[in-house]
mmCIF file of C-alpha atoms in Angstrom:
data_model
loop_
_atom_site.group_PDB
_atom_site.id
_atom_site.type_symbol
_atom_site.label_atom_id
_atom_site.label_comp_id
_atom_site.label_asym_id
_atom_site.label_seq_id
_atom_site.Cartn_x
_atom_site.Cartn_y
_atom_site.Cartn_z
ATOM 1 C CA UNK A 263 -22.928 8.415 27.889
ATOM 2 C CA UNK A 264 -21.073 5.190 28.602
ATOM 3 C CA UNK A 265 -18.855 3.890 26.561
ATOM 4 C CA UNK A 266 -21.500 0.127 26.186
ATOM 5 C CA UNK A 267 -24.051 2.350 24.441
ATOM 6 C CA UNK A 268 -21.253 3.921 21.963
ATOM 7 C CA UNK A 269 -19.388 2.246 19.020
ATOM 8 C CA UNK A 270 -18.756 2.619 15.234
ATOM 9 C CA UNK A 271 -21.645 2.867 13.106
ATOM 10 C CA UNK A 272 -21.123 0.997 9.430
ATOM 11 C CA UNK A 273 -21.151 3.448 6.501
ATOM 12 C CA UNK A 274 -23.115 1.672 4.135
ATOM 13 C CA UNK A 275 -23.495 2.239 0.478
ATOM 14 C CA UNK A 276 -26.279 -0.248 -1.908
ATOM 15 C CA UNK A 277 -26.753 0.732 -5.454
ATOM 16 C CA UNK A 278 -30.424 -0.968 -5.586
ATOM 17 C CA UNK A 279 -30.451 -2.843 -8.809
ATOM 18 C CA UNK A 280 -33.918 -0.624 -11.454
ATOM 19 C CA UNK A 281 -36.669 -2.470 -11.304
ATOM 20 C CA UNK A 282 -38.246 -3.589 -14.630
ATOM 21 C CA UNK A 283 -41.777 -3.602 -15.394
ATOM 22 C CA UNK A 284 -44.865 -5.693 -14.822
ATOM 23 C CA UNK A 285 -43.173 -6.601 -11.547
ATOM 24 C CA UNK A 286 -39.776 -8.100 -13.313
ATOM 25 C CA UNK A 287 -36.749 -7.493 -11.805
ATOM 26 C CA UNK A 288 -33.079 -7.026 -13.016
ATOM 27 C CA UNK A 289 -30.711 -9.399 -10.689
ATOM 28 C CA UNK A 290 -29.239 -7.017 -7.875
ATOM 29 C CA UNK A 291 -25.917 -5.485 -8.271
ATOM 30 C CA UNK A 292 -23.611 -6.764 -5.913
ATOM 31 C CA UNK A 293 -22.947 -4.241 -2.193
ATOM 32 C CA UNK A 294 -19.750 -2.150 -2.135
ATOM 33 C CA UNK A 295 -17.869 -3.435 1.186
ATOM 34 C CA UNK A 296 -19.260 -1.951 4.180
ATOM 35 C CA UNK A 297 -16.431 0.775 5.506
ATOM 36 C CA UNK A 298 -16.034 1.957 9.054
ATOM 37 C CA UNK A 299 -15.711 5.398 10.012
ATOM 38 C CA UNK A 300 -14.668 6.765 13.321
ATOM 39 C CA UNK A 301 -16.054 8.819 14.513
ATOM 40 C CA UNK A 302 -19.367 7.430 12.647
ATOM 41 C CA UNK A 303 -22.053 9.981 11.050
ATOM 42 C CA UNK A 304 -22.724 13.061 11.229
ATOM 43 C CA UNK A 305 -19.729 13.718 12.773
ATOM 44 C CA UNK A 306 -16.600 14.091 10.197
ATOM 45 C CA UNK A 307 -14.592 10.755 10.185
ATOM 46 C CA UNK A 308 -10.998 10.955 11.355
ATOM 47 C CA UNK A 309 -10.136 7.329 10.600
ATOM 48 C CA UNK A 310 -11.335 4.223 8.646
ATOM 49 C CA UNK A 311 -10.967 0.296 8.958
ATOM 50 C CA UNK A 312 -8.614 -0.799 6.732
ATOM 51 C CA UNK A 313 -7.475 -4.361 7.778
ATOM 52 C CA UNK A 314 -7.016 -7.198 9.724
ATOM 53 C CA UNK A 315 -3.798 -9.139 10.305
ATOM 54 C CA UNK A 316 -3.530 -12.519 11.550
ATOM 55 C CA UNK A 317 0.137 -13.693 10.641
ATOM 56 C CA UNK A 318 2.109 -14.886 7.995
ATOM 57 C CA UNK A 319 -0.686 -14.867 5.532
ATOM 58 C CA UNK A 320 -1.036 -12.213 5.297
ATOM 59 C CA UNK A 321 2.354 -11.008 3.189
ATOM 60 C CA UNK A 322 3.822 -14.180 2.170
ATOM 61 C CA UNK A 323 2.095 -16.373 -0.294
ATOM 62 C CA UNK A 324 2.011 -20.040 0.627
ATOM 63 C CA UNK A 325 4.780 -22.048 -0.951
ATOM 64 C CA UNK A 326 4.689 -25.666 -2.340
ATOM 65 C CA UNK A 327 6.363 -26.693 0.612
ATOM 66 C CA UNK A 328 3.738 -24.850 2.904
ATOM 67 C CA UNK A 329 0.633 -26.876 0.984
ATOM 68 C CA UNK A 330 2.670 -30.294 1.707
ATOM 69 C CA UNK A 331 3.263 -29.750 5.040
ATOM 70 C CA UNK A 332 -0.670 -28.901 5.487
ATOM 71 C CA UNK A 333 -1.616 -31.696 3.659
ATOM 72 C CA UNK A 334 0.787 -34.070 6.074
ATOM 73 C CA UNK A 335 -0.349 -33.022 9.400
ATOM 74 C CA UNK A 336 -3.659 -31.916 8.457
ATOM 75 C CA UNK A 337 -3.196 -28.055 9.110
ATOM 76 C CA UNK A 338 -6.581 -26.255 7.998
ATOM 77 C CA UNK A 339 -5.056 -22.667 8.935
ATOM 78 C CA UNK A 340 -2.290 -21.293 6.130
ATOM 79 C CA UNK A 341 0.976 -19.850 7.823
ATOM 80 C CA UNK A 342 2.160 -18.840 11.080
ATOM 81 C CA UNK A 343 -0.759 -16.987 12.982
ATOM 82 C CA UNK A 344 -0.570 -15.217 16.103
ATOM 83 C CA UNK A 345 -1.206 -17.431 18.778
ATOM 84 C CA UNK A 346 -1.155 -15.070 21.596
ATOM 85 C CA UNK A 347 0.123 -11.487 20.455
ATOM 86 C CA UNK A 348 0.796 -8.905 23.051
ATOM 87 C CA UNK A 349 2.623 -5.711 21.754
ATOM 88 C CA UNK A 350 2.890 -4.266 18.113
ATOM 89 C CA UNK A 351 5.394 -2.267 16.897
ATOM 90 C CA UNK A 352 5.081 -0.527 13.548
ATOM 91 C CA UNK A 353 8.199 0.615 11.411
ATOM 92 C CA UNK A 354 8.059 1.947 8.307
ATOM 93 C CA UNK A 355 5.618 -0.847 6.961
ATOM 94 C CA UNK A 356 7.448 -3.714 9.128
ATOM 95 C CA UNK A 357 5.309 -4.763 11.747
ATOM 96 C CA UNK A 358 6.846 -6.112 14.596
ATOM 97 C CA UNK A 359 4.619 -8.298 16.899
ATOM 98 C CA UNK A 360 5.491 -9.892 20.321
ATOM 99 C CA UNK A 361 3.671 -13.188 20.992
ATOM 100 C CA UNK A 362 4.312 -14.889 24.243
ATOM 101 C CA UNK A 363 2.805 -18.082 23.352
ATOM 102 C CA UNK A 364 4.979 -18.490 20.443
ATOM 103 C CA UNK A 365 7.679 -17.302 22.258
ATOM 104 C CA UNK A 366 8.322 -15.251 19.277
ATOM 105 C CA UNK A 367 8.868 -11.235 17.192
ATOM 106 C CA UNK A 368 6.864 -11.947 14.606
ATOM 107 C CA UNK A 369 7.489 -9.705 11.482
ATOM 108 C CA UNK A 370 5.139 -8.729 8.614
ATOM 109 C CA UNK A 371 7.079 -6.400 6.315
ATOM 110 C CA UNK A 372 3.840 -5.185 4.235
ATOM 111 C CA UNK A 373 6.019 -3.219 1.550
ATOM 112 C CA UNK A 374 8.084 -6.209 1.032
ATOM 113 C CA UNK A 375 5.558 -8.733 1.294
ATOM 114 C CA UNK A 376 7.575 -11.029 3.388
ATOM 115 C CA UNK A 377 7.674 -12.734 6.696
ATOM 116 C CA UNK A 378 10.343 -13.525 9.586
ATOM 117 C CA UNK A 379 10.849 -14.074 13.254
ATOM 118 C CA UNK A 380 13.362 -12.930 15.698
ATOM 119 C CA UNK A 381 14.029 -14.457 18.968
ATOM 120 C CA UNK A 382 13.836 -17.942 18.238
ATOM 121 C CA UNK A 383 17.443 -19.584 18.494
ATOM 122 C CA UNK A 384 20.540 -18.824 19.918
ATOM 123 C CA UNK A 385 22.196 -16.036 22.204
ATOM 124 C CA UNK A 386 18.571 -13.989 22.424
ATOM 125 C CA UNK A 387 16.237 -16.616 22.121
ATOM 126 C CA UNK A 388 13.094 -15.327 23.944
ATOM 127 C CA UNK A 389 11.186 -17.435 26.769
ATOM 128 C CA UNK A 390 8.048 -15.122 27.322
ATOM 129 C CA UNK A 391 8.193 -11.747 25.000
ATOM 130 C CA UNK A 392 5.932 -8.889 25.849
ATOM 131 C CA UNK A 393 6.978 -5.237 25.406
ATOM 132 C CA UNK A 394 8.196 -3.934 22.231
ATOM 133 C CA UNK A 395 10.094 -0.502 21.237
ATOM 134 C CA UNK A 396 12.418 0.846 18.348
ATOM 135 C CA UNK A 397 15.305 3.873 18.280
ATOM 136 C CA UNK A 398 15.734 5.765 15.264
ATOM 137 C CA UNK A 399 19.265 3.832 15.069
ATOM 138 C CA UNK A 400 17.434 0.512 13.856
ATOM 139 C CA UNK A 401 17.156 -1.642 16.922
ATOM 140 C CA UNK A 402 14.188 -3.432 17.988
ATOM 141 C CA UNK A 403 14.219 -3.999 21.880
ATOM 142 C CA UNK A 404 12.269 -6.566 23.551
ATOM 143 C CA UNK A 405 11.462 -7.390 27.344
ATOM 144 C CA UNK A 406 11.580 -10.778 28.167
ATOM 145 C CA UNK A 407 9.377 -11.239 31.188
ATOM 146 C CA UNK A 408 10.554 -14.416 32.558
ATOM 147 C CA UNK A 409 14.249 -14.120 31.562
ATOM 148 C CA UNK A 410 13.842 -10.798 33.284
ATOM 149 C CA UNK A 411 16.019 -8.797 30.652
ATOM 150 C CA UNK A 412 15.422 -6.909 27.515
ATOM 151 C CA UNK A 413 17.039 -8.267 25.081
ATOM 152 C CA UNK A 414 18.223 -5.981 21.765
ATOM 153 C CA UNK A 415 17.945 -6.858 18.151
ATOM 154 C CA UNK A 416 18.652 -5.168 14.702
ATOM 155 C CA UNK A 417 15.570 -4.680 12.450
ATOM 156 C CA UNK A 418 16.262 -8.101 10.581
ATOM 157 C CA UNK A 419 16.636 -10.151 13.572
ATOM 158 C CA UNK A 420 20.638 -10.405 14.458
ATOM 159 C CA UNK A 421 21.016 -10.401 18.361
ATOM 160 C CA UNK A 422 23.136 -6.978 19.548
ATOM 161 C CA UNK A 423 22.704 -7.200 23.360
ATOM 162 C CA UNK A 424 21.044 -8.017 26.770
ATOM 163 C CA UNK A 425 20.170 -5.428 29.127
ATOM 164 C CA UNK A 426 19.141 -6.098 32.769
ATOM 165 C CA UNK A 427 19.396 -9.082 35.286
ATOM 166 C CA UNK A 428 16.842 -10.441 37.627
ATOM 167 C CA UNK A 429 18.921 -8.235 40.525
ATOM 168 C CA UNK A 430 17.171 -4.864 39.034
ATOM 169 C CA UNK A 431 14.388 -6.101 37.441
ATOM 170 C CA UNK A 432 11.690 -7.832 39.104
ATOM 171 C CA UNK A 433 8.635 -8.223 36.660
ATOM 172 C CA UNK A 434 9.271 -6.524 33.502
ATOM 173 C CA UNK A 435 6.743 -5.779 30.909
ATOM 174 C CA UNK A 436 7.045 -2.485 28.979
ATOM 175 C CA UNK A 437 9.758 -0.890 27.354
ATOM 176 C CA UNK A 438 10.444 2.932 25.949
ATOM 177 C CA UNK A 439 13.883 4.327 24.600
ATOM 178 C CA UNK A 440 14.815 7.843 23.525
ATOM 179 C CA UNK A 441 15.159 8.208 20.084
ATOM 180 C CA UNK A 442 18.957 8.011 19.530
ATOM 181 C CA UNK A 443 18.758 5.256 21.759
ATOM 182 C CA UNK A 444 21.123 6.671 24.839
ATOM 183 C CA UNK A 445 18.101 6.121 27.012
ATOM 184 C CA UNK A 446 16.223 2.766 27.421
ATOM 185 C CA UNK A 447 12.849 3.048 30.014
ATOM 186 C CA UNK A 448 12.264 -0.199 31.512
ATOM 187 C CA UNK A 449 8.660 -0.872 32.880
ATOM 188 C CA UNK A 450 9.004 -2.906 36.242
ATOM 189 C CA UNK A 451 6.009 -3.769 37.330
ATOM 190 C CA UNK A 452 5.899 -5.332 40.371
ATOM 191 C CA UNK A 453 4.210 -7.568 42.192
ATOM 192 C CA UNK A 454 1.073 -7.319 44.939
ATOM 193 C CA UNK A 455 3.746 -7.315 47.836
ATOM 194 C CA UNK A 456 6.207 -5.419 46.561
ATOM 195 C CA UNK A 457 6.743 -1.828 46.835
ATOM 196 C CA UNK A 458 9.274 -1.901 43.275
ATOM 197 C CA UNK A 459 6.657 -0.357 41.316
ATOM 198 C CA UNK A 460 8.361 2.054 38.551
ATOM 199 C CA UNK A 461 10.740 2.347 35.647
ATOM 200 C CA UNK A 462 14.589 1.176 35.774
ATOM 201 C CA UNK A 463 16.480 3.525 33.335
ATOM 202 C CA UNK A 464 19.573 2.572 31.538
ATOM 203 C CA UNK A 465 21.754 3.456 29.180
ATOM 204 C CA UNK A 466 23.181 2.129 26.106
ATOM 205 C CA UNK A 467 25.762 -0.287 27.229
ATOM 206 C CA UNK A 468 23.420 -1.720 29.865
ATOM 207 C CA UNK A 469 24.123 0.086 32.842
ATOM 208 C CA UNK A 470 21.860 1.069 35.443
ATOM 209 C CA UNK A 471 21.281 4.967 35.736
ATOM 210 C CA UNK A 472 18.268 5.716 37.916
ATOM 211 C CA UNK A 473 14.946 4.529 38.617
ATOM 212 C CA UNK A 474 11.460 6.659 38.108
ATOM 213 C CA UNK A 475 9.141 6.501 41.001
ATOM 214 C CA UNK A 476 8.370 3.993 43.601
ATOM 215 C CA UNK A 477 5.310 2.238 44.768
ATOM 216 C CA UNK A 478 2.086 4.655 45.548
ATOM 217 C CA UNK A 479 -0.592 7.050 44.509
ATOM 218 C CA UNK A 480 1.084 10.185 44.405
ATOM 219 C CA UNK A 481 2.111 11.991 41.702
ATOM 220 C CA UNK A 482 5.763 10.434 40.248
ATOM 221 C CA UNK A 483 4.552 7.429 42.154
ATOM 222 C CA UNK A 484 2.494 3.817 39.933
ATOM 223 C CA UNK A 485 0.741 0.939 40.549
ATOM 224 C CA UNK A 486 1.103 -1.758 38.737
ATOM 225 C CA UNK A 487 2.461 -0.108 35.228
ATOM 226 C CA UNK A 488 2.445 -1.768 32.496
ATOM 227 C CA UNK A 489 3.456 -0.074 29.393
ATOM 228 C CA UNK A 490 5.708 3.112 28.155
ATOM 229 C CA UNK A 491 6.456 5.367 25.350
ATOM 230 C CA UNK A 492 8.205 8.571 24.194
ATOM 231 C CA UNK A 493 6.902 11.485 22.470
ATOM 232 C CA UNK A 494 8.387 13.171 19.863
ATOM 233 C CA UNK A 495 9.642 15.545 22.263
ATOM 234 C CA UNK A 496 11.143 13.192 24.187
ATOM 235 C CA UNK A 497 8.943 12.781 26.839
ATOM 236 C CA UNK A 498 7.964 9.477 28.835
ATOM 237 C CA UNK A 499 4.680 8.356 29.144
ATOM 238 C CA UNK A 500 4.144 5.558 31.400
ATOM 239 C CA UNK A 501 0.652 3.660 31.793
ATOM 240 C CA UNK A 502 0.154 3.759 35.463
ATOM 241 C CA UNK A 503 -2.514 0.824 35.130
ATOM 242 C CA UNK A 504 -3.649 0.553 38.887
ATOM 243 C CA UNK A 505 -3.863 3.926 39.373
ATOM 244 C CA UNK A 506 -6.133 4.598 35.983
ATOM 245 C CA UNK A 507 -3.664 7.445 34.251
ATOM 246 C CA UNK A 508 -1.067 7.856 32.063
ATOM 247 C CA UNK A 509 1.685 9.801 34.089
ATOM 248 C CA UNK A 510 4.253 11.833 31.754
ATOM 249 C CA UNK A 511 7.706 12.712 32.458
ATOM 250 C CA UNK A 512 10.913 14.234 31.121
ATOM 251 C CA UNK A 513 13.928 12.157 29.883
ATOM 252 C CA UNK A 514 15.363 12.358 33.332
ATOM 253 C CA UNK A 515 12.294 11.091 35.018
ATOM 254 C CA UNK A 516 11.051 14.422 36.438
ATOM 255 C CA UNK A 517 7.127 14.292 37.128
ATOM 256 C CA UNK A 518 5.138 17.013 34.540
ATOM 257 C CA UNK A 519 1.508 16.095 34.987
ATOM 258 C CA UNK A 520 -0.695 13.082 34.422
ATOM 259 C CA UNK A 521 -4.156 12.477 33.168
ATOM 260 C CA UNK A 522 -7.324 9.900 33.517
ATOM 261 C CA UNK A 523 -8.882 8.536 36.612
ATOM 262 C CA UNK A 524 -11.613 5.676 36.934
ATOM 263 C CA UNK A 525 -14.940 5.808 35.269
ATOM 264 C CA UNK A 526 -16.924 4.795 32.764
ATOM 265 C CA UNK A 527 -16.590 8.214 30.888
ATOM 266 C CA UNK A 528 -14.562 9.154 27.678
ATOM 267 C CA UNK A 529 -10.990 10.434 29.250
ATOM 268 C CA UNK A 530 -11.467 7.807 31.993
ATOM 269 C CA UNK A 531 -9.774 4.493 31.780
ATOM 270 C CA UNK A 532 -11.158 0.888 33.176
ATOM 271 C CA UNK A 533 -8.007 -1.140 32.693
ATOM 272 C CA UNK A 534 -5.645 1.082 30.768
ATOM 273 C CA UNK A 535 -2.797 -1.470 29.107
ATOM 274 C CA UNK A 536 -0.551 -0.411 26.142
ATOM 275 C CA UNK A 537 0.173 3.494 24.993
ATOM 276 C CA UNK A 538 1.670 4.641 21.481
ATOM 277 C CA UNK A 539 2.806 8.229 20.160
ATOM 278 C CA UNK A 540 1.893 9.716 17.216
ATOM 279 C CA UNK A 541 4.740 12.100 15.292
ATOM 280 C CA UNK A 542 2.184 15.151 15.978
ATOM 281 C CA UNK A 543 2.188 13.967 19.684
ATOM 282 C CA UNK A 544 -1.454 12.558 19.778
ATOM 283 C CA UNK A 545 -1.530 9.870 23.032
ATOM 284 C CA UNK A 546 -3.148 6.318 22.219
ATOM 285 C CA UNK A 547 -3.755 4.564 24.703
ATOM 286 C CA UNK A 548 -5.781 0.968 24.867
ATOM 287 C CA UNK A 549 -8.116 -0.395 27.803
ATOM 288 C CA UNK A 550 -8.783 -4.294 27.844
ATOM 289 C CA UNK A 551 -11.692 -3.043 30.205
ATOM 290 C CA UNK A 552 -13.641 -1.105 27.561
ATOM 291 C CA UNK A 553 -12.469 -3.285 24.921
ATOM 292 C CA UNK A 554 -11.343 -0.211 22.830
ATOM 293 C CA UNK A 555 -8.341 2.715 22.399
ATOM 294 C CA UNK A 556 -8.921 6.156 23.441
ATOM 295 C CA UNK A 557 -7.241 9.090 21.473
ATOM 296 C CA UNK A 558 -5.489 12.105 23.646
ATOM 297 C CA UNK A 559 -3.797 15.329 22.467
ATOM 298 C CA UNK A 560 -0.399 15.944 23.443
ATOM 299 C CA UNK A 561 -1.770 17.541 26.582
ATOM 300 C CA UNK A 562 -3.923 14.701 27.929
ATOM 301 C CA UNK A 563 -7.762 16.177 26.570
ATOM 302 C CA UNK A 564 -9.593 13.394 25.082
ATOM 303 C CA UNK A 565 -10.374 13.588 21.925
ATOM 304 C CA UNK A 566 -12.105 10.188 20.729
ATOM 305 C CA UNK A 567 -12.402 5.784 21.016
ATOM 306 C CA UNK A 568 -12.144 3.565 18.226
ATOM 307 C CA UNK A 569 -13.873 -0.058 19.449
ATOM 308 C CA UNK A 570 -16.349 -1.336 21.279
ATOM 309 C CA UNK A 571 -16.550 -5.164 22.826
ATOM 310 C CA UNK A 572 -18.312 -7.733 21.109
ATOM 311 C CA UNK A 573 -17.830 -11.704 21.216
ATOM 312 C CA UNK A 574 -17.556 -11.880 17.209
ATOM 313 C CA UNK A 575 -14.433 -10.335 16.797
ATOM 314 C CA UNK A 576 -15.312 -8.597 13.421
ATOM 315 C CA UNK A 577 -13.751 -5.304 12.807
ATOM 316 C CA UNK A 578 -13.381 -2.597 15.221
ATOM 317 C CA UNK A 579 -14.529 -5.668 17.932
ATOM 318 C CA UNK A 580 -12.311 -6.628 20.858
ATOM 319 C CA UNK A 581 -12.152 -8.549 23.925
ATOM 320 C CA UNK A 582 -9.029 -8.182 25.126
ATOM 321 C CA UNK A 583 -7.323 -5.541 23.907
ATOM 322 C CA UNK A 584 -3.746 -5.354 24.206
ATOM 323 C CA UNK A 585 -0.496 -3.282 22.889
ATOM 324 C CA UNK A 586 -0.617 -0.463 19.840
ATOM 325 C CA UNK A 587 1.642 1.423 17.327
ATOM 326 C CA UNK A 588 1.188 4.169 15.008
ATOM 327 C CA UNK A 589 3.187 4.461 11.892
ATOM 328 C CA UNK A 590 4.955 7.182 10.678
ATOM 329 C CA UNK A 591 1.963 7.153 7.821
ATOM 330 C CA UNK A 592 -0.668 7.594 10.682
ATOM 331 C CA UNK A 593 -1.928 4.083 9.897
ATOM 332 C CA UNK A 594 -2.830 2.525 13.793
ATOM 333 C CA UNK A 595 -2.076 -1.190 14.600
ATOM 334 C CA UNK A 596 -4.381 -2.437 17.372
ATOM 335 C CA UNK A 597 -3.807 -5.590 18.564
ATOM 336 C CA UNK A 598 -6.345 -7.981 20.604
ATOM 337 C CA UNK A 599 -5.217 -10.817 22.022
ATOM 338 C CA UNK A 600 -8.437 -13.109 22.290
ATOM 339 C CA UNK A 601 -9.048 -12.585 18.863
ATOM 340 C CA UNK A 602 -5.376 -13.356 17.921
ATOM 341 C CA UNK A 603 -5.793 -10.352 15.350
ATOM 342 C CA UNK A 604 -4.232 -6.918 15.079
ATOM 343 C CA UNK A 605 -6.644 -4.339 12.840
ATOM 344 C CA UNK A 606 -4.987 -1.289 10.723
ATOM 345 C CA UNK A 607 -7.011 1.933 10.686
ATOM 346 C CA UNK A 608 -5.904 4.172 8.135
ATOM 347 C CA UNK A 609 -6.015 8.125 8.813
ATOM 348 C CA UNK A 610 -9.076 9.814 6.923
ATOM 349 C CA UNK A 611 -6.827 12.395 4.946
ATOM 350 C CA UNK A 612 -4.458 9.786 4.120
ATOM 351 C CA UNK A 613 -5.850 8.360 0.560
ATOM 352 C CA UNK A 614 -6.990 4.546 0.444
ATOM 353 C CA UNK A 615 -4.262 2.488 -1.370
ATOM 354 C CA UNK A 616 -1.823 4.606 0.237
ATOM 355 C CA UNK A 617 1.725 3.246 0.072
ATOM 356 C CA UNK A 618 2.075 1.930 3.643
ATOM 357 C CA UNK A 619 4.588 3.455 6.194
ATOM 358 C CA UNK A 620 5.391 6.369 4.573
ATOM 359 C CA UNK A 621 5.289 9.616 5.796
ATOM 360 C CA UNK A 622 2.940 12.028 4.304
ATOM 361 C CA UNK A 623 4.139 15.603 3.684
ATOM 362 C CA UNK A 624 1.956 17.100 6.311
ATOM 363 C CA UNK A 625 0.284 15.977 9.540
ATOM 364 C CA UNK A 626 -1.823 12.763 8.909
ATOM 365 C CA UNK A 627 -4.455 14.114 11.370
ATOM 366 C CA UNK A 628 -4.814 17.987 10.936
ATOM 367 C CA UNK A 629 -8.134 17.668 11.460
ATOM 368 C CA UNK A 630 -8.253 17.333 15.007
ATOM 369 C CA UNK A 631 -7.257 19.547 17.088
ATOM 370 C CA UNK A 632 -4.680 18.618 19.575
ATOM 371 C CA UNK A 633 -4.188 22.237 21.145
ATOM 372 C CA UNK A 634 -7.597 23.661 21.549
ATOM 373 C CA UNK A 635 -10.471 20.538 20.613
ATOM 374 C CA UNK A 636 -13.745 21.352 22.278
ATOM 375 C CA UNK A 637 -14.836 18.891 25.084
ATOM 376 C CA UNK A 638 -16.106 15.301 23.144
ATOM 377 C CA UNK A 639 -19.912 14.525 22.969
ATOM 378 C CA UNK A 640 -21.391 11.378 23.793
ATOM 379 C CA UNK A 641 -22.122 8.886 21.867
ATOM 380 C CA UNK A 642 -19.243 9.306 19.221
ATOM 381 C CA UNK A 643 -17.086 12.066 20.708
#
């Protein structure tokens, strides 16, 4: 079954308020909020809705100073929304957002309750920010498409470094580094003419090592790629967007396998766009085509979709999906760009109220089977 005829079902609960008699009735008691499961019933849910961020809002609480200005220029929205996110990038609880309409890193820090932005003044101010990555050192890198760099901050904002010139790069848009941060992935990807289609490696200090792959269909090859991330084992994943697959290679850019081709079929991809790794190596990896995220085990077997596309935006409803991040708590941040959102689904084993970003003691996602999961079945896999 196609995707269109699939989607999350709403897992409604009414307590019906007791009728009295001769025909009287008690005033209903009010619904419990409607909750979204995925996969929906019968099948066991895996993950649930949880949120949906917008901006500032949504962790800081609106100062006097905040009402004035409002009240001055006739502002009906309260904070700094997203204007036009692109990538997400979820720390610990900190979420880091690119917006390229802005021409800012937004940051919600959840456990905190607090909001900042990087990239907005000074050495490091960004012109047109789009992909996003972390190290386990605590830097924050971000690829500036029209400077043509990526430019590296620390967690709170403070600029580090630049790495890359318009010489190597030509259109960059996706970024992945190794966890210790000796490696940084650069996604270049090229333009209709051009044959530079790949990923420009360097290292710490900036300096060009070696590129991944070249313009083509083969494998090692891309077309058009977009986005990039590591696995916990320290693999590359790369989103080879005109060629419909996710291609994955080692840290020195050997070729190990791919998967997904065109189609309209779970495990296929329409217009695959950003990628994220889960600690137990589960591959997410969005489509603004099918308007959803698709779920992979470490091995490329599809496993399920969260989304479907709809023009009202509400939960688990996109139009153009973009970049994703999963927290070390399993949580998901999805972002969609028409909507200006990004919605949180929370991991079914992982309790709701959960403190957020934490780590739980064992696998947030036991349940499904990343080695050996049976082949999905239509409608909810």
């Amino acid at each position: 079954m196609r995707f269109a005829a699939a989607g999350a079902v709403a897992v409604r609960t009414i307590i019906a308020g007791a009728l009295l008699a001769m025909g009287a009735c008690a005033a209903p008691e009010a619904p419990k909020p409607v909750e979204l499961a995925y996969p929906p019933p019968p099948e066991e849910p895996r993950y649930f809705y949880e949120r949906t961020l917008f901006g500032s809002r949504d962790v800081a609480p609106e100062t006097a100073a905040d009402r004035l200005r409002r009240f001055a220029t006739g502002e009906s929205e309260r904070g700094r929304g997203f204007a036009k996110p692109y990538d997400v990038e979820a720390v610990e609880g900190r979420i880091f957002v690119s917006d390229t309409v802005n021409r800012r890193v937004a940051v919600l820090d959840l456990p905190q309750q607090r909001y900042y932005e990087i990239g907005t003044s000074g050495i490091g101010r960004l012109i047109k920010p789009l992909g996003l990555a972390t190290d386990q050192v605590g830097h924050l890198y971000v690829v500036d498409g029209t400077a043509k760099r990526v430019h590296v901050y620390d967690l709170e904002g403070g600029y580090v470094r630049s790495i890359g010139t318009g010489e190597i790069l030509q259109r960059p848009t996706g970024v992945a580094v190794s966890a210790d941060g000796s490696r940084i992935y650069v996604v270049d990807t090229g333009g209709v003419t051009s044959k530079d289609h790949g990923i420009r490696v360097f290292g710490p200090d900036g300096t060009h090592l070696f590129n991944i792959g070249t313009r083509g269909k083969e494998e090692g090859q891309f077309n058009l790629p977009l986005m990039a991330a590591m696995g916990p084992n320290g693999r590359l994943h790369v989103v080879d967007t005109g060629n419909f697959r996710v291609q994955v290679f080692d840290r020195d850019g050997k070729f190990l396998f791919s998967f997904g081709r065109a189609g309209r079929q779970p495990g296929q991809f329409s217009h695959p766009k950003g990628i994220a790794i889960d600690r137990d190596g589960k591959i997410f990896v969005t489509d603004s085509g099918f308007a959803n995220f698709q779920i992979f085990s470490p091995q490329g077997q599809v496993l399920m979709f969260i989304g479907t596309r709809d023009e009202r935006g509400g939960p688990g409803e996109y139009l153009l999906p973009a970049g994703i991040s999963v927290d070390a708590d399993g949580r998901i941040y999805f972002v969609d760009q028409f909507f200006r959102k990004i919605d949180v689904f929370r991991p079914a084993d992982l309790p709701p109220g959960a403190p957020v970003g934490k780590a739980p003691d064992q696998s947030v996602s036991s349940e499904i089977d990343t080695a050996d999961a049976p082949a999905p079945r239509a409608p909810n896999l």
